[in-house]
mmCIF file of C-alpha atoms in Angstrom:
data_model
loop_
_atom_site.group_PDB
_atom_site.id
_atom_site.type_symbol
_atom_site.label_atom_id
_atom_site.label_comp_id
_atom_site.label_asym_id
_atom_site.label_seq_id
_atom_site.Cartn_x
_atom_site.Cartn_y
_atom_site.Cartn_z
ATOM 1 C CA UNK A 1 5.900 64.763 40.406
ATOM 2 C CA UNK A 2 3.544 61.840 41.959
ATOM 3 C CA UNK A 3 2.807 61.320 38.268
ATOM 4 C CA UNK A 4 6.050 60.814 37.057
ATOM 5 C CA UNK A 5 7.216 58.577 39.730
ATOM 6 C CA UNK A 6 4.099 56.533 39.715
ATOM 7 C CA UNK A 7 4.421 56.071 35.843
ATOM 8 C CA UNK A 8 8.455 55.423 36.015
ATOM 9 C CA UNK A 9 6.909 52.500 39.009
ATOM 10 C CA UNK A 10 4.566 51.195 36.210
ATOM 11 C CA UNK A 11 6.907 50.951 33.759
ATOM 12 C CA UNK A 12 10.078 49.690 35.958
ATOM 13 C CA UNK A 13 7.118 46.796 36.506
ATOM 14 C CA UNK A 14 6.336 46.113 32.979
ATOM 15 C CA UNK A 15 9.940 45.226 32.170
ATOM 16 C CA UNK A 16 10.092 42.835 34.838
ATOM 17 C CA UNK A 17 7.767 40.955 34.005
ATOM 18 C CA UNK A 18 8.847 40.937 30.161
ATOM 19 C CA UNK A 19 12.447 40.215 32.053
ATOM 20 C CA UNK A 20 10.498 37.134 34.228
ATOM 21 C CA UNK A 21 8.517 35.917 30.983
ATOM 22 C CA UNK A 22 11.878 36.103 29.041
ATOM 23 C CA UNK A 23 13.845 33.883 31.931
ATOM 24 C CA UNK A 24 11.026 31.500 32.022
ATOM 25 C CA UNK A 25 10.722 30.526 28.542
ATOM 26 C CA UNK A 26 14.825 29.986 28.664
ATOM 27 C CA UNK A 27 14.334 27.837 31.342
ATOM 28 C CA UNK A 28 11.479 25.795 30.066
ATOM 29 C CA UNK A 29 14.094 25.512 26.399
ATOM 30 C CA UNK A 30 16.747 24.526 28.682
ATOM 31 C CA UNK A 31 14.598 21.782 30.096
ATOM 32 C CA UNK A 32 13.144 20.359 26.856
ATOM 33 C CA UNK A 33 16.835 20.284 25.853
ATOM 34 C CA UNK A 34 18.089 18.375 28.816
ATOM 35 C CA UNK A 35 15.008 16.088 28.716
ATOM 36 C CA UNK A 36 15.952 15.269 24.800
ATOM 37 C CA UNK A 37 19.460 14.482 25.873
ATOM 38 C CA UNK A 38 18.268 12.085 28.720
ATOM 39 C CA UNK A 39 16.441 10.707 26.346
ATOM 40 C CA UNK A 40 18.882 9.759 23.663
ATOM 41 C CA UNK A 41 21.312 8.372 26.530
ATOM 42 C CA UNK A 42 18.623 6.463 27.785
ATOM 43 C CA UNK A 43 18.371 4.723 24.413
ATOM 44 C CA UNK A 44 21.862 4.364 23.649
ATOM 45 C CA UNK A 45 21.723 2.279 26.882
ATOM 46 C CA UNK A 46 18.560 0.195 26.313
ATOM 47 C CA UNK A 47 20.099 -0.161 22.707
ATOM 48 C CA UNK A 48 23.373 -1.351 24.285
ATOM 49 C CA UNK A 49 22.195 -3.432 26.701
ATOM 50 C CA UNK A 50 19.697 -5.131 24.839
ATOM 51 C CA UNK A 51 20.649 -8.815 23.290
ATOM 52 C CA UNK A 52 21.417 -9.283 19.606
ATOM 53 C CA UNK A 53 21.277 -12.373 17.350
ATOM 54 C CA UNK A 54 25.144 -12.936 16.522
ATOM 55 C CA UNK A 55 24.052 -14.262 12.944
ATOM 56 C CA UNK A 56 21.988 -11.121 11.984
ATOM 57 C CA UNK A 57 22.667 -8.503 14.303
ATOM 58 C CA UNK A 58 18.736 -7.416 15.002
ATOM 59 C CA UNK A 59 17.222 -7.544 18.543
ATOM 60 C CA UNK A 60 14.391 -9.576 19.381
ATOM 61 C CA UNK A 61 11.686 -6.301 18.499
ATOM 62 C CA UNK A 62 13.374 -6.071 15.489
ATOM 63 C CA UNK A 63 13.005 -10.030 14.295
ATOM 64 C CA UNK A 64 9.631 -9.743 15.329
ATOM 65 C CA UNK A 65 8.958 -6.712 13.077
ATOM 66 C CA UNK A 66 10.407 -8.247 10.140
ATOM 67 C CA UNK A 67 8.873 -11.785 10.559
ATOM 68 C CA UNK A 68 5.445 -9.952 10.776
ATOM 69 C CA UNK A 69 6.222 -7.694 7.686
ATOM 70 C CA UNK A 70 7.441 -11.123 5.945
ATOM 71 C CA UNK A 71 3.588 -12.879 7.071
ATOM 72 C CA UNK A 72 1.857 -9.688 5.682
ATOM 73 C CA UNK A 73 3.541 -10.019 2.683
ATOM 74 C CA UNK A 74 3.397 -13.569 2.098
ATOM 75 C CA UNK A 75 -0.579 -13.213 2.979
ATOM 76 C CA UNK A 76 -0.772 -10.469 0.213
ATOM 77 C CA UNK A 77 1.130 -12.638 -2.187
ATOM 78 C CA UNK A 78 -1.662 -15.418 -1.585
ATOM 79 C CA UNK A 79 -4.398 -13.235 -1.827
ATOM 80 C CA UNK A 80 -3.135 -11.996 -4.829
ATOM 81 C CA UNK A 81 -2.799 -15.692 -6.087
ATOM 82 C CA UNK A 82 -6.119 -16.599 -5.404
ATOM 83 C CA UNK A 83 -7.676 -13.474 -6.924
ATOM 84 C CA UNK A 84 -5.564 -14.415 -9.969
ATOM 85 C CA UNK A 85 -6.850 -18.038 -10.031
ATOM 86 C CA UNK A 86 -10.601 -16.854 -9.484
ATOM 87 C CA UNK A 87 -10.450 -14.271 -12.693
ATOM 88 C CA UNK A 88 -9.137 -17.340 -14.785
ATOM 89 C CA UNK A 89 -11.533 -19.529 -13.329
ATOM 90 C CA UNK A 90 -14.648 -16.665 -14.142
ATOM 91 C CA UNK A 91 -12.926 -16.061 -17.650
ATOM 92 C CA UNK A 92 -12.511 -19.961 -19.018
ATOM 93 C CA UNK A 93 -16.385 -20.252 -17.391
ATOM 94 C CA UNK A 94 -17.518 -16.945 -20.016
ATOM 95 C CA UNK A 95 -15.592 -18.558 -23.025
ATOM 96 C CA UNK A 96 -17.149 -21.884 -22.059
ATOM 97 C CA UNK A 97 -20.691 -20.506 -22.058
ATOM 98 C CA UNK A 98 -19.916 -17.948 -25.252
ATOM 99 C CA UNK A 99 -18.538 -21.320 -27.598
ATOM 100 C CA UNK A 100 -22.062 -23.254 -26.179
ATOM 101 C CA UNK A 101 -23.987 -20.468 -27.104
ATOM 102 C CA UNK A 102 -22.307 -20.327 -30.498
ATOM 103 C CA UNK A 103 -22.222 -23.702 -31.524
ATOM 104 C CA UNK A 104 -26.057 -24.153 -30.495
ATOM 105 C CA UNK A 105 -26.398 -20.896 -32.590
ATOM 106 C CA UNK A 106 -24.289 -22.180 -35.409
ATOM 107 C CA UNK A 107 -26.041 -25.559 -35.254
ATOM 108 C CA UNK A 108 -29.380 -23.936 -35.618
ATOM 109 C CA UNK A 109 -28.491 -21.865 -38.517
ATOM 110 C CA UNK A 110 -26.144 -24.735 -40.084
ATOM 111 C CA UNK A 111 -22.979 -22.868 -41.238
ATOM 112 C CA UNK A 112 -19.778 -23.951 -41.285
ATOM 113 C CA UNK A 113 -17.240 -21.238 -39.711
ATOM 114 C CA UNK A 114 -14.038 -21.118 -40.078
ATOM 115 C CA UNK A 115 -11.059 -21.930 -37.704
ATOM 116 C CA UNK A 116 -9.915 -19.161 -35.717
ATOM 117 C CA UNK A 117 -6.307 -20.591 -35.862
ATOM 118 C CA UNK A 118 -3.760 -22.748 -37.510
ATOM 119 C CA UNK A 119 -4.213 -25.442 -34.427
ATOM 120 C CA UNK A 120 -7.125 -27.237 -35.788
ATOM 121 C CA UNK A 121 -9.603 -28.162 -38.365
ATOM 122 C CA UNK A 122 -12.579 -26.633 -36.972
ATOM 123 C CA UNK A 123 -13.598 -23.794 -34.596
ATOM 124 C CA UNK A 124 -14.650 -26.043 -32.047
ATOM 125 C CA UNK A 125 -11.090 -28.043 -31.758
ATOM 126 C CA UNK A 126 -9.251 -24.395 -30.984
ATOM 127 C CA UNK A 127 -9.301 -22.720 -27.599
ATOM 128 C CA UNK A 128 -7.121 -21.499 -24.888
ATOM 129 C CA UNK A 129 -6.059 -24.695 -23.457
ATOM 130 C CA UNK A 130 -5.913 -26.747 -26.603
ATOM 131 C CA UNK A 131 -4.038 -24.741 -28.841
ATOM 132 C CA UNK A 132 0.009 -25.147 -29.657
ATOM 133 C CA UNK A 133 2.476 -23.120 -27.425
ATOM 134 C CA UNK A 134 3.049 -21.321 -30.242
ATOM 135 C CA UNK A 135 -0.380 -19.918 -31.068
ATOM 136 C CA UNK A 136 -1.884 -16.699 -30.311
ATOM 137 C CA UNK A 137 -4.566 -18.477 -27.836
ATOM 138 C CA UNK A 138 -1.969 -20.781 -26.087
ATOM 139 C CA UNK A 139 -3.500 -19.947 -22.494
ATOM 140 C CA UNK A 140 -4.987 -16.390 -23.388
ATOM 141 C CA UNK A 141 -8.693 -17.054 -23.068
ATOM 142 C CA UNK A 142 -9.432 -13.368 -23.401
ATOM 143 C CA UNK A 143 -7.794 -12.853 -26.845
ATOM 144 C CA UNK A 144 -9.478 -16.061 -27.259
ATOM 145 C CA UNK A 145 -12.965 -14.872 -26.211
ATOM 146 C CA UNK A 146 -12.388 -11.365 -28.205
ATOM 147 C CA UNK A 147 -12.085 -13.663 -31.144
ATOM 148 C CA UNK A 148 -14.659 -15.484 -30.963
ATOM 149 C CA UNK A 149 -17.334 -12.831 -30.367
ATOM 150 C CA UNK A 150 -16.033 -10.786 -33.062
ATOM 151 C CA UNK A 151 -16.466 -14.052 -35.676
ATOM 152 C CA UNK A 152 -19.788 -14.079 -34.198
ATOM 153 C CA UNK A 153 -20.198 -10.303 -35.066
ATOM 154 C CA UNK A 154 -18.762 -10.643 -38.615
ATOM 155 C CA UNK A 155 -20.967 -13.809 -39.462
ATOM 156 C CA UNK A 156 -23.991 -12.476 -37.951
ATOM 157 C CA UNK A 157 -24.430 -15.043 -35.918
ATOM 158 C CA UNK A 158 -25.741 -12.768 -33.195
#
C-alpha cells in the first residue's frame, strides 16, 4: 500500500512539472510575441515621426544610403574605365612593338608584303587608328594584331 501511494506521489509530481514546463514555454511564446508587436509599433512611430524630403519622399538614412550606393557605383564605373583605357593602352603598345619587329624583320629579309586591307598601299600605312571607319581594323587593334602575326606566320617571316 506504501508502494502504491508513494508511486501515485511520484507520478502526480512528474506531471507537474511537464504541466510547469508546458506553462513556461507559453509564457516565454507569449512574451516573444508581445516583444515583436512592441517592436513593430515602435517603428511605425520612429517611421512616422521621422522627417521626409517633400520632393522624394525618403528620410535622411535613406538619402544617405542611396547617395553612397550612387558613389560606389560611380567609383566602379571609373575603375572600370580606367581598366578599359589601360588594356588599350597595353594592346596598341604589343601591335606597336609586333609591326617594329616585323618591318626590321621584313627589312632584313627584303620582301615586299602585301597590304592587310583596302586602306592603303602598303602594310605599314594600315593599322587600327589609321584605317577608314569602314574597315575591319577601324579601332580593333586585336583583329589588327591577329592579322598581322598570322601574315607573319604565312610568309615565314618568323
Amino acid at each position: 500500500m506504501y508502494r502504491r501511494l508513494f508511486m501515485d506521489i511520484e507520478r502526480e509530481q512528474v506531471r507537474e512539472t511537464i504541466r510547469r514546463k508546458e506553462h513556461r514555454e507559453k509564457i516565454n511564446r507569449i512574451k516573444k510575441e508581445k516583444e515583436l508587436q512592441r517592436q513593430e509599433q515602435e517603428e511605425q512611430v520612429r517611421a512616422a515621426i521621422e522627417s521626409r524630403n517633400p520632393v522624394t519622399g525618403e528620410t535622411a538614412e535613406e538619402a544617405k544610403e542611396r547617395q553612397r550606393e550612387e558613389q560606389m557605383h560611380v567609383k566602379e564605373i571609373m575603375e572600370m574605365h580606367r581598366k578599359r583605357k589601360q588594356k588599350n593602352k597595353e594592346t596598341e603598345r604589343f601591335v606597336g612593338a609586333l609591326r617594329a619587329a616585323m618591318q626590321e624583320k621584313v627589312e632584313k629579309q627584303g620582301i615586299t608584303l602585301p597590304p592587310l586591307c583596302a586602306c592603303s598601299t602598303d602594310i605599314w600605312g594600315s593599322g587600327p587608328d589609321m584605317c577608314a571607319n569602314n574597315c575591319m581594323f577601324y579601332r580593333n587593334p586585336k583583329a589588327y594584331a591577329k592579322a598581322l602575326s598570322s601574315l607573319l606566320q604565312s610568309c615565314e617571316i618568323a
